[in-house]
Structure formats: structure tokens, C-alpha cells
mmCIF file of N, CA, C and O in Angstrom:
data_model
loop_
_atom_site.group_PDB
_atom_site.id
_atom_site.type_symbol
_atom_site.label_atom_id
_atom_site.label_comp_id
_atom_site.label_asym_id
_atom_site.label_seq_id
_atom_site.Cartn_x
_atom_site.Cartn_y
_atom_site.Cartn_z
ATOM 1 N N MET H 1 -57.408 -4.936 -30.157
ATOM 2 C CA MET H 1 -56.569 -5.018 -31.322
ATOM 3 C C MET H 1 -55.204 -4.395 -30.980
ATOM 4 O O MET H 1 -55.149 -3.315 -30.427
ATOM 5 N N SER H 2 -54.127 -5.068 -31.303
ATOM 6 C CA SER H 2 -52.802 -4.510 -31.024
ATOM 7 C C SER H 2 -52.138 -4.075 -32.320
ATOM 8 O O SER H 2 -52.391 -4.631 -33.376
ATOM 9 N N SER H 3 -51.303 -3.079 -32.207
ATOM 10 C CA SER H 3 -50.566 -2.615 -33.380
ATOM 11 C C SER H 3 -49.083 -2.819 -33.128
ATOM 12 O O SER H 3 -48.626 -2.839 -31.996
ATOM 13 N N THR H 4 -48.351 -2.994 -34.199
ATOM 14 C CA THR H 4 -46.911 -3.209 -34.104
ATOM 15 C C THR H 4 -46.200 -1.955 -34.574
ATOM 16 O O THR H 4 -46.496 -1.432 -35.634
ATOM 17 N N LEU H 5 -45.273 -1.491 -33.765
ATOM 18 C CA LEU H 5 -44.478 -0.322 -34.115
ATOM 19 C C LEU H 5 -43.131 -0.806 -34.615
ATOM 20 O O LEU H 5 -42.430 -1.520 -33.915
ATOM 21 N N GLN H 6 -42.788 -0.451 -35.833
ATOM 22 C CA GLN H 6 -41.524 -0.875 -36.416
ATOM 23 C C GLN H 6 -40.507 0.246 -36.273
ATOM 24 O O GLN H 6 -40.767 1.383 -36.648
ATOM 25 N N THR H 7 -39.354 -0.067 -35.721
ATOM 26 C CA THR H 7 -38.285 0.901 -35.565
ATOM 27 C C THR H 7 -37.376 0.837 -36.771
ATOM 28 O O THR H 7 -36.952 -0.238 -37.182
ATOM 29 N N VAL H 8 -37.077 1.978 -37.331
ATOM 30 C CA VAL H 8 -36.196 2.053 -38.491
ATOM 31 C C VAL H 8 -34.875 2.646 -38.043
ATOM 32 O O VAL H 8 -34.836 3.766 -37.526
ATOM 33 N N ASN H 9 -33.814 1.876 -38.187
ATOM 34 C CA ASN H 9 -32.488 2.352 -37.799
ATOM 35 C C ASN H 9 -31.830 3.083 -38.953
ATOM 36 O O ASN H 9 -31.855 2.608 -40.081
ATOM 37 N N GLN H 10 -31.253 4.216 -38.650
ATOM 38 C CA GLN H 10 -30.514 4.979 -39.640
ATOM 39 C C GLN H 10 -29.064 5.041 -39.203
ATOM 40 O O GLN H 10 -28.764 4.968 -38.005
ATOM 41 N N ILE H 11 -28.167 5.181 -40.180
ATOM 42 C CA ILE H 11 -26.754 5.331 -39.857
ATOM 43 C C ILE H 11 -26.235 6.606 -40.518
ATOM 44 O O ILE H 11 -26.833 7.127 -41.460
ATOM 45 N N SER H 12 -25.114 7.087 -40.026
ATOM 46 C CA SER H 12 -24.523 8.315 -40.573
ATOM 47 C C SER H 12 -23.779 8.003 -41.871
ATOM 48 O O SER H 12 -23.481 6.842 -42.173
ATOM 49 N N GLU H 13 -23.474 9.053 -42.618
ATOM 50 C CA GLU H 13 -22.681 8.887 -43.837
ATOM 51 C C GLU H 13 -21.326 8.272 -43.512
ATOM 52 O O GLU H 13 -20.843 7.404 -44.239
ATOM 53 N N LYS H 14 -20.708 8.724 -42.429
ATOM 54 C CA LYS H 14 -19.396 8.195 -42.036
ATOM 55 C C LYS H 14 -19.475 6.700 -41.740
ATOM 56 O O LYS H 14 -18.619 5.928 -42.178
ATOM 57 N N GLU H 15 -20.512 6.284 -41.008
ATOM 58 C CA GLU H 15 -20.679 4.853 -40.719
ATOM 59 C C GLU H 15 -20.851 4.051 -42.002
ATOM 60 O O GLU H 15 -20.290 2.962 -42.157
ATOM 61 N N TYR H 16 -21.625 4.595 -42.942
ATOM 62 C CA TYR H 16 -21.818 3.929 -44.237
ATOM 63 C C TYR H 16 -20.495 3.797 -44.974
ATOM 64 O O TYR H 16 -20.134 2.722 -45.444
ATOM 65 N N LEU H 17 -19.764 4.907 -45.106
ATOM 66 C CA LEU H 17 -18.504 4.892 -45.859
ATOM 67 C C LEU H 17 -17.475 3.971 -45.208
ATOM 68 O O LEU H 17 -16.759 3.237 -45.908
ATOM 69 N N ASP H 18 -17.400 3.983 -43.889
ATOM 70 C CA ASP H 18 -16.480 3.077 -43.187
ATOM 71 C C ASP H 18 -16.865 1.617 -43.430
ATOM 72 O O ASP H 18 -16.007 0.768 -43.665
ATOM 73 N N GLY H 19 -18.142 1.325 -43.394
ATOM 74 C CA GLY H 19 -18.626 -0.038 -43.633
ATOM 75 C C GLY H 19 -18.374 -0.514 -45.047
ATOM 76 O O GLY H 19 -18.050 -1.678 -45.272
ATOM 77 N N GLU H 20 -18.514 0.381 -46.026
ATOM 78 C CA GLU H 20 -18.281 0.020 -47.424
ATOM 79 C C GLU H 20 -16.836 -0.409 -47.657
ATOM 80 O O GLU H 20 -16.566 -1.271 -48.481
ATOM 81 N N LYS H 21 -15.899 0.192 -46.946
ATOM 82 C CA LYS H 21 -14.486 -0.163 -47.096
ATOM 83 C C LYS H 21 -14.225 -1.613 -46.688
ATOM 84 O O LYS H 21 -13.312 -2.247 -47.202
ATOM 85 N N LEU H 22 -15.024 -2.141 -45.768
ATOM 86 C CA LEU H 22 -14.814 -3.480 -45.226
ATOM 87 C C LEU H 22 -15.724 -4.543 -45.840
ATOM 88 O O LEU H 22 -15.494 -5.730 -45.666
ATOM 89 N N SER H 23 -16.741 -4.120 -46.556
ATOM 90 C CA SER H 23 -17.766 -5.041 -47.038
ATOM 91 C C SER H 23 -17.399 -5.688 -48.373
ATOM 92 O O SER H 23 -16.837 -5.046 -49.257
ATOM 93 N N ASP H 24 -17.753 -6.966 -48.501
ATOM 94 C CA ASP H 24 -17.601 -7.672 -49.780
ATOM 95 C C ASP H 24 -18.786 -7.379 -50.704
ATOM 96 O O ASP H 24 -18.717 -7.622 -51.900
ATOM 97 N N VAL H 25 -19.873 -6.887 -50.132
ATOM 98 C CA VAL H 25 -21.082 -6.560 -50.883
ATOM 99 C C VAL H 25 -21.215 -5.050 -50.950
ATOM 100 O O VAL H 25 -21.030 -4.357 -49.956
ATOM 101 N N ARG H 26 -21.539 -4.528 -52.137
ATOM 102 C CA ARG H 26 -21.757 -3.086 -52.263
ATOM 103 C C ARG H 26 -23.153 -2.725 -51.768
ATOM 104 O O ARG H 26 -24.089 -3.490 -51.912
ATOM 105 N N HIS H 27 -23.241 -1.515 -51.207
ATOM 106 C CA HIS H 27 -24.516 -1.012 -50.694
ATOM 107 C C HIS H 27 -24.738 0.408 -51.199
ATOM 108 O O HIS H 27 -23.789 1.150 -51.402
ATOM 109 N N GLU H 28 -25.995 0.754 -51.384
ATOM 110 C CA GLU H 28 -26.342 2.141 -51.667
ATOM 111 C C GLU H 28 -26.873 2.755 -50.377
ATOM 112 O O GLU H 28 -27.392 2.057 -49.509
ATOM 113 N N TYR H 29 -26.723 4.058 -50.269
ATOM 114 C CA TYR H 29 -27.079 4.786 -49.056
ATOM 115 C C TYR H 29 -28.028 5.899 -49.445
ATOM 116 O O TYR H 29 -27.714 6.720 -50.315
ATOM 117 N N VAL H 30 -29.198 5.927 -48.821
ATOM 118 C CA VAL H 30 -30.188 6.955 -49.122
ATOM 119 C C VAL H 30 -30.680 7.557 -47.818
ATOM 120 O O VAL H 30 -31.422 6.918 -47.063
ATOM 121 N N ASP H 31 -30.200 8.772 -47.540
ATOM 122 C CA ASP H 31 -30.652 9.549 -46.387
ATOM 123 C C ASP H 31 -30.692 8.727 -45.097
ATOM 124 O O ASP H 31 -31.695 8.713 -44.390
ATOM 125 N N GLY H 32 -29.592 8.025 -44.801
ATOM 126 C CA GLY H 32 -29.493 7.279 -43.562
ATOM 127 C C GLY H 32 -29.829 5.808 -43.655
ATOM 128 O O GLY H 32 -29.583 5.049 -42.730
ATOM 129 N N HIS H 33 -30.417 5.387 -44.769
ATOM 130 C CA HIS H 33 -30.808 3.989 -44.952
ATOM 131 C C HIS H 33 -29.851 3.311 -45.925
ATOM 132 O O HIS H 33 -29.478 3.885 -46.946
ATOM 133 N N VAL H 34 -29.484 2.059 -45.623
ATOM 134 C CA VAL H 34 -28.531 1.301 -46.433
ATOM 135 C C VAL H 34 -29.255 0.146 -47.120
ATOM 136 O O VAL H 34 -30.033 -0.571 -46.478
ATOM 137 N N TYR H 35 -28.972 -0.024 -48.423
ATOM 138 C CA TYR H 35 -29.606 -1.075 -49.215
ATOM 139 C C TYR H 35 -28.533 -1.876 -49.934
ATOM 140 O O TYR H 35 -27.712 -1.310 -50.660
ATOM 141 N N ALA H 36 -28.546 -3.203 -49.746
ATOM 142 C CA ALA H 36 -27.582 -4.062 -50.441
ATOM 143 C C ALA H 36 -27.908 -4.077 -51.930
ATOM 144 O O ALA H 36 -29.071 -4.066 -52.326
ATOM 145 N N MET H 37 -26.857 -4.090 -52.741
ATOM 146 C CA MET H 37 -27.027 -4.144 -54.192
ATOM 147 C C MET H 37 -27.313 -5.588 -54.607
ATOM 148 O O MET H 37 -26.645 -6.515 -54.150
ATOM 149 N N ALA H 38 -28.267 -5.759 -55.473
ATOM 150 C CA ALA H 38 -28.597 -7.089 -55.985
ATOM 151 C C ALA H 38 -27.782 -7.368 -57.251
ATOM 152 O O ALA H 38 -27.331 -6.438 -57.928
ATOM 153 N N GLY H 39 -27.591 -8.609 -57.542
ATOM 154 C CA GLY H 39 -26.905 -8.980 -58.779
ATOM 155 C C GLY H 39 -27.751 -8.616 -59.986
ATOM 156 O O GLY H 39 -28.966 -8.459 -59.893
ATOM 157 N N ALA H 40 -27.102 -8.482 -61.125
ATOM 158 C CA ALA H 40 -27.803 -8.090 -62.350
ATOM 159 C C ALA H 40 -27.960 -9.286 -63.284
ATOM 160 O O ALA H 40 -27.198 -10.246 -63.222
ATOM 161 N N SER H 41 -28.925 -9.193 -64.159
ATOM 162 C CA SER H 41 -29.170 -10.263 -65.133
ATOM 163 C C SER H 41 -28.229 -10.114 -66.329
ATOM 164 O O SER H 41 -27.566 -9.085 -66.504
ATOM 165 N N LYS H 42 -28.180 -11.143 -67.142
ATOM 166 C CA LYS H 42 -27.378 -11.115 -68.370
ATOM 167 C C LYS H 42 -27.828 -9.961 -69.278
ATOM 168 O O LYS H 42 -27.010 -9.227 -69.812
ATOM 169 N N ARG H 43 -29.122 -9.813 -69.420
ATOM 170 C CA ARG H 43 -29.678 -8.753 -70.283
ATOM 171 C C ARG H 43 -29.285 -7.375 -69.746
ATOM 172 O O ARG H 43 -28.897 -6.490 -70.504
ATOM 173 N N HIS H 44 -29.400 -7.191 -68.441
ATOM 174 C CA HIS H 44 -29.028 -5.925 -67.814
ATOM 175 C C HIS H 44 -27.561 -5.600 -68.099
ATOM 176 O O HIS H 44 -27.223 -4.477 -68.470
ATOM 177 N N ASN H 45 -26.684 -6.586 -67.929
ATOM 178 C CA ASN H 45 -25.261 -6.369 -68.188
ATOM 179 C C ASN H 45 -24.974 -6.073 -69.648
ATOM 180 O O ASN H 45 -24.122 -5.233 -69.963
ATOM 181 N N THR H 46 -25.669 -6.737 -70.560
ATOM 182 C CA THR H 46 -25.483 -6.477 -71.989
ATOM 183 C C THR H 46 -25.864 -5.036 -72.326
ATOM 184 O O THR H 46 -25.133 -4.341 -73.044
ATOM 185 N N ILE H 47 -26.983 -4.579 -71.795
ATOM 186 C CA ILE H 47 -27.409 -3.195 -72.029
ATOM 187 C C ILE H 47 -26.390 -2.224 -71.443
ATOM 188 O O ILE H 47 -26.018 -1.234 -72.079
ATOM 189 N N GLY H 48 -25.903 -2.504 -70.236
ATOM 190 C CA GLY H 48 -24.912 -1.639 -69.606
ATOM 191 C C GLY H 48 -23.619 -1.553 -70.399
ATOM 192 O O GLY H 48 -23.062 -0.459 -70.571
ATOM 193 N N VAL H 49 -23.130 -2.673 -70.905
ATOM 194 C CA VAL H 49 -21.904 -2.677 -71.719
ATOM 195 C C VAL H 49 -22.127 -1.892 -73.005
ATOM 196 O O VAL H 49 -21.269 -1.100 -73.417
ATOM 197 N N ASN H 50 -23.258 -2.095 -73.650
ATOM 198 C CA ASN H 50 -23.548 -1.372 -74.896
ATOM 199 C C ASN H 50 -23.642 0.131 -74.659
ATOM 200 O O ASN H 50 -23.120 0.925 -75.453
ATOM 201 N N LEU H 51 -24.292 0.530 -73.575
ATOM 202 C CA LEU H 51 -24.423 1.948 -73.259
ATOM 203 C C LEU H 51 -23.059 2.551 -72.919
ATOM 204 O O LEU H 51 -22.713 3.640 -73.393
ATOM 205 N N THR H 52 -22.264 1.840 -72.119
ATOM 206 C CA THR H 52 -20.926 2.316 -71.767
ATOM 207 C C THR H 52 -20.071 2.481 -73.013
ATOM 208 O O THR H 52 -19.374 3.496 -73.180
ATOM 209 N N THR H 53 -20.125 1.519 -73.920
ATOM 210 C CA THR H 53 -19.353 1.588 -75.167
ATOM 211 C C THR H 53 -19.781 2.778 -76.012
ATOM 212 O O THR H 53 -18.938 3.542 -76.505
ATOM 213 N N ALA H 54 -21.090 2.960 -76.169
ATOM 214 C CA ALA H 54 -21.594 4.081 -76.977
ATOM 215 C C ALA H 54 -21.188 5.421 -76.379
ATOM 216 O O ALA H 54 -20.765 6.337 -77.111
ATOM 217 N N LEU H 55 -21.285 5.557 -75.071
ATOM 218 C CA LEU H 55 -20.909 6.815 -74.421
ATOM 219 C C LEU H 55 -19.398 7.047 -74.493
ATOM 220 O O LEU H 55 -18.948 8.186 -74.664
ATOM 221 N N ASN H 56 -18.626 5.983 -74.377
ATOM 222 C CA ASN H 56 -17.178 6.102 -74.473
ATOM 223 C C ASN H 56 -16.766 6.576 -75.876
ATOM 224 O O ASN H 56 -15.915 7.458 -76.018
ATOM 225 N N ILE H 57 -17.385 6.017 -76.905
ATOM 226 C CA ILE H 57 -17.108 6.439 -78.286
ATOM 227 C C ILE H 57 -17.521 7.894 -78.476
ATOM 228 O O ILE H 57 -16.783 8.699 -79.046
ATOM 229 N N ALA H 58 -18.699 8.261 -77.966
ATOM 230 C CA ALA H 58 -19.213 9.636 -78.126
ATOM 231 C C ALA H 58 -18.364 10.655 -77.377
ATOM 232 O O ALA H 58 -18.307 11.823 -77.778
ATOM 233 N N SER H 59 -17.672 10.234 -76.332
ATOM 234 C CA SER H 59 -16.903 11.189 -75.533
ATOM 235 C C SER H 59 -15.471 11.373 -76.018
ATOM 236 O O SER H 59 -14.738 12.204 -75.470
ATOM 237 N N ARG H 60 -15.067 10.633 -77.028
ATOM 238 C CA ARG H 60 -13.710 10.791 -77.563
ATOM 239 C C ARG H 60 -13.484 12.225 -78.020
ATOM 240 O O ARG H 60 -14.346 12.850 -78.617
ATOM 241 N N GLY H 61 -12.323 12.754 -77.692
ATOM 242 C CA GLY H 61 -11.994 14.118 -78.082
ATOM 243 C C GLY H 61 -12.579 15.170 -77.148
ATOM 244 O O GLY H 61 -12.475 16.360 -77.419
ATOM 245 N N THR H 62 -13.219 14.733 -76.075
ATOM 246 C CA THR H 62 -13.760 15.668 -75.093
ATOM 247 C C THR H 62 -13.003 15.487 -73.781
ATOM 248 O O THR H 62 -12.182 14.586 -73.644
ATOM 249 N N SER H 63 -13.324 16.305 -72.815
ATOM 250 C CA SER H 63 -12.708 16.158 -71.500
ATOM 251 C C SER H 63 -13.503 15.200 -70.603
ATOM 252 O O SER H 63 -13.180 15.032 -69.430
ATOM 253 N N CYS H 64 -14.513 14.563 -71.162
ATOM 254 C CA CYS H 64 -15.378 13.669 -70.384
ATOM 255 C C CYS H 64 -14.776 12.274 -70.251
ATOM 256 O O CYS H 64 -14.114 11.783 -71.157
ATOM 257 N N ASN H 65 -15.047 11.649 -69.110
ATOM 258 C CA ASN H 65 -14.643 10.275 -68.858
ATOM 259 C C ASN H 65 -15.875 9.441 -68.572
ATOM 260 O O ASN H 65 -16.824 9.905 -67.932
ATOM 261 N N VAL H 66 -15.859 8.187 -69.035
ATOM 262 C CA VAL H 66 -16.975 7.272 -68.833
ATOM 263 C C VAL H 66 -16.519 6.177 -67.876
ATOM 264 O O VAL H 66 -15.447 5.611 -68.041
ATOM 265 N N TYR H 67 -17.348 5.886 -66.875
ATOM 266 C CA TYR H 67 -17.040 4.865 -65.883
ATOM 267 C C TYR H 67 -18.186 3.864 -65.816
ATOM 268 O O TYR H 67 -19.343 4.222 -65.999
ATOM 269 N N SER H 68 -17.857 2.615 -65.510
ATOM 270 C CA SER H 68 -18.898 1.598 -65.373
ATOM 271 C C SER H 68 -19.332 1.467 -63.920
ATOM 272 O O SER H 68 -18.939 2.259 -63.072
ATOM 273 N N SER H 69 -20.073 0.455 -63.606
ATOM 274 C CA SER H 69 -20.831 0.328 -62.361
ATOM 275 C C SER H 69 -20.041 0.346 -61.054
ATOM 276 O O SER H 69 -20.644 0.424 -59.994
ATOM 277 N N ASP H 70 -18.753 0.277 -61.072
ATOM 278 C CA ASP H 70 -18.004 0.257 -59.814
ATOM 279 C C ASP H 70 -17.669 1.646 -59.272
ATOM 280 O O ASP H 70 -16.978 1.763 -58.263
ATOM 281 N N MET H 71 -18.154 2.684 -59.896
ATOM 282 C CA MET H 71 -17.879 4.055 -59.464
ATOM 283 C C MET H 71 -19.003 4.540 -58.548
ATOM 284 O O MET H 71 -20.160 4.639 -58.958
ATOM 285 N N LYS H 72 -18.657 4.807 -57.302
ATOM 286 C CA LYS H 72 -19.656 5.304 -56.343
ATOM 287 C C LYS H 72 -19.875 6.791 -56.611
ATOM 288 O O LYS H 72 -18.933 7.543 -56.788
ATOM 289 N N VAL H 73 -21.133 7.213 -56.616
ATOM 290 C CA VAL H 73 -21.501 8.603 -56.889
ATOM 291 C C VAL H 73 -22.251 9.154 -55.686
ATOM 292 O O VAL H 73 -23.184 8.531 -55.182
ATOM 293 N N LYS H 74 -21.826 10.341 -55.232
ATOM 294 C CA LYS H 74 -22.486 10.997 -54.110
ATOM 295 C C LYS H 74 -23.430 12.070 -54.636
ATOM 296 O O LYS H 74 -23.047 12.916 -55.426
ATOM 297 N N MET H 75 -24.659 12.048 -54.157
ATOM 298 C CA MET H 75 -25.633 13.099 -54.455
ATOM 299 C C MET H 75 -25.743 13.955 -53.202
ATOM 300 O O MET H 75 -26.354 13.546 -52.220
ATOM 301 N N THR H 76 -25.122 15.107 -53.230
ATOM 302 C CA THR H 76 -25.082 15.948 -52.037
ATOM 303 C C THR H 76 -26.461 16.464 -51.631
ATOM 304 O O THR H 76 -26.736 16.635 -50.449
ATOM 305 N N SER H 77 -27.315 16.686 -52.596
ATOM 306 C CA SER H 77 -28.630 17.243 -52.275
ATOM 307 C C SER H 77 -29.520 16.246 -51.528
ATOM 308 O O SER H 77 -30.441 16.638 -50.836
ATOM 309 N N LYS H 78 -29.248 14.974 -51.637
ATOM 310 C CA LYS H 78 -30.100 13.956 -51.020
ATOM 311 C C LYS H 78 -29.389 13.153 -49.940
ATOM 312 O O LYS H 78 -29.955 12.193 -49.427
ATOM 313 N N ARG H 79 -28.128 13.491 -49.598
ATOM 314 C CA ARG H 79 -27.361 12.675 -48.660
ATOM 315 C C ARG H 79 -27.394 11.216 -49.069
ATOM 316 O O ARG H 79 -27.752 10.327 -48.310
ATOM 317 N N SER H 80 -27.019 10.952 -50.319
ATOM 318 C CA SER H 80 -27.130 9.610 -50.867
ATOM 319 C C SER H 80 -25.896 9.231 -51.662
ATOM 320 O O SER H 80 -25.219 10.097 -52.222
ATOM 321 N N TYR H 81 -25.642 7.925 -51.717
ATOM 322 C CA TYR H 81 -24.558 7.361 -52.525
ATOM 323 C C TYR H 81 -25.139 6.216 -53.346
ATOM 324 O O TYR H 81 -25.876 5.379 -52.821
ATOM 325 N N PHE H 82 -24.779 6.196 -54.624
ATOM 326 C CA PHE H 82 -25.268 5.169 -55.532
ATOM 327 C C PHE H 82 -24.118 4.590 -56.344
ATOM 328 O O PHE H 82 -23.063 5.213 -56.470
ATOM 329 N N TYR H 83 -24.343 3.429 -56.918
ATOM 330 C CA TYR H 83 -23.428 2.809 -57.878
ATOM 331 C C TYR H 83 -24.183 2.696 -59.209
ATOM 332 O O TYR H 83 -24.715 1.636 -59.535
ATOM 333 N N PRO H 84 -24.268 3.778 -59.980
ATOM 334 C CA PRO H 84 -24.995 3.704 -61.252
ATOM 335 C C PRO H 84 -24.300 2.741 -62.217
ATOM 336 O O PRO H 84 -23.105 2.477 -62.096
ATOM 337 N N ASP H 85 -25.055 2.249 -63.167
ATOM 338 C CA ASP H 85 -24.478 1.344 -64.163
ATOM 339 C C ASP H 85 -23.444 2.047 -65.021
ATOM 340 O O ASP H 85 -22.443 1.450 -65.407
ATOM 341 N N VAL H 86 -23.675 3.318 -65.323
ATOM 342 C CA VAL H 86 -22.755 4.104 -66.147
ATOM 343 C C VAL H 86 -22.714 5.525 -65.604
ATOM 344 O O VAL H 86 -23.748 6.075 -65.226
ATOM 345 N N VAL H 87 -21.508 6.102 -65.570
ATOM 346 C CA VAL H 87 -21.339 7.477 -65.122
ATOM 347 C C VAL H 87 -20.502 8.206 -66.162
ATOM 348 O O VAL H 87 -19.469 7.695 -66.597
ATOM 349 N N VAL H 88 -20.936 9.388 -66.557
ATOM 350 C CA VAL H 88 -20.149 10.260 -67.430
ATOM 351 C C VAL H 88 -19.773 11.481 -66.610
ATOM 352 O O VAL H 88 -20.637 12.168 -66.076
ATOM 353 N N ASP H 89 -18.470 11.724 -66.527
ATOM 354 C CA ASP H 89 -17.956 12.841 -65.737
ATOM 355 C C ASP H 89 -17.217 13.804 -66.658
ATOM 356 O O ASP H 89 -16.203 13.438 -67.240
ATOM 357 N N CYS H 90 -17.731 15.005 -66.779
ATOM 358 C CA CYS H 90 -17.099 16.039 -67.620
ATOM 359 C C CYS H 90 -16.536 17.161 -66.762
ATOM 360 O O CYS H 90 -16.210 18.231 -67.270
ATOM 361 N N ASN H 91 -16.433 16.927 -65.478
ATOM 362 C CA ASN H 91 -15.956 17.931 -64.544
ATOM 363 C C ASN H 91 -14.529 17.619 -64.155
ATOM 364 O O ASN H 91 -14.209 16.500 -63.755
ATOM 365 N N ASP H 92 -13.650 18.588 -64.250
ATOM 366 C CA ASP H 92 -12.257 18.387 -63.861
ATOM 367 C C ASP H 92 -12.088 18.264 -62.357
ATOM 368 O O ASP H 92 -11.135 17.687 -61.869
ATOM 369 N N ASP H 93 -13.042 18.811 -61.606
ATOM 370 C CA ASP H 93 -13.010 18.723 -60.143
ATOM 371 C C ASP H 93 -13.858 17.550 -59.689
ATOM 372 O O ASP H 93 -15.060 17.565 -59.825
ATOM 373 N N ASP H 94 -13.225 16.534 -59.138
ATOM 374 C CA ASP H 94 -13.993 15.351 -58.686
ATOM 375 C C ASP H 94 -14.747 15.665 -57.422
ATOM 376 O O ASP H 94 -14.256 16.098 -56.460
#
């Protein structure tokens, strides 16, 4: 009986960030692994717009800003980058 060994290639954060600048497709990065973003459904987009609108209304008069899906977010604790559907930022230091 033979077994197959699968090699998993990892890339550095710098390689990921450099590649994202040149790519037409967005990718998420999780601890060295890169995943292409899939398109969203009509229902998914409707929910995202409604949530973004509600959060934007709720944040009026505060120092918070609401961003939609094109904002890349870095999670320092996990060496990861994501493109969440909605981001609320209440921190003056980006």
C-alpha cells in the first residue's frame, strides 16, 4: 500500500501583501496560507448593505467609522488578513 505525502506551501506576509497589490482577485491570508475570495450571492450582499447602513446610522455622532467589504483587516495575533463584509473602527490610530 502506498501513501501520498502532500506538500503545503506557505508564503510570508510580505509576499502576500506584494501579491495583493498586483492581483485582480482579492485573497485572504491565514498564517502563511492564501485563499482566493469567492463572489457573494444577492442575498449576502443585501444583508451586508443593510448591516452597513444600520451601523453607519448607529455610529453618527461618534468617532467611529464604518467601512464595507473592500477594507483589509490585519489580525496581529493570528498573522492573518481578512476582507470582512463590514468593519467598524473606533480607534484614532489605524
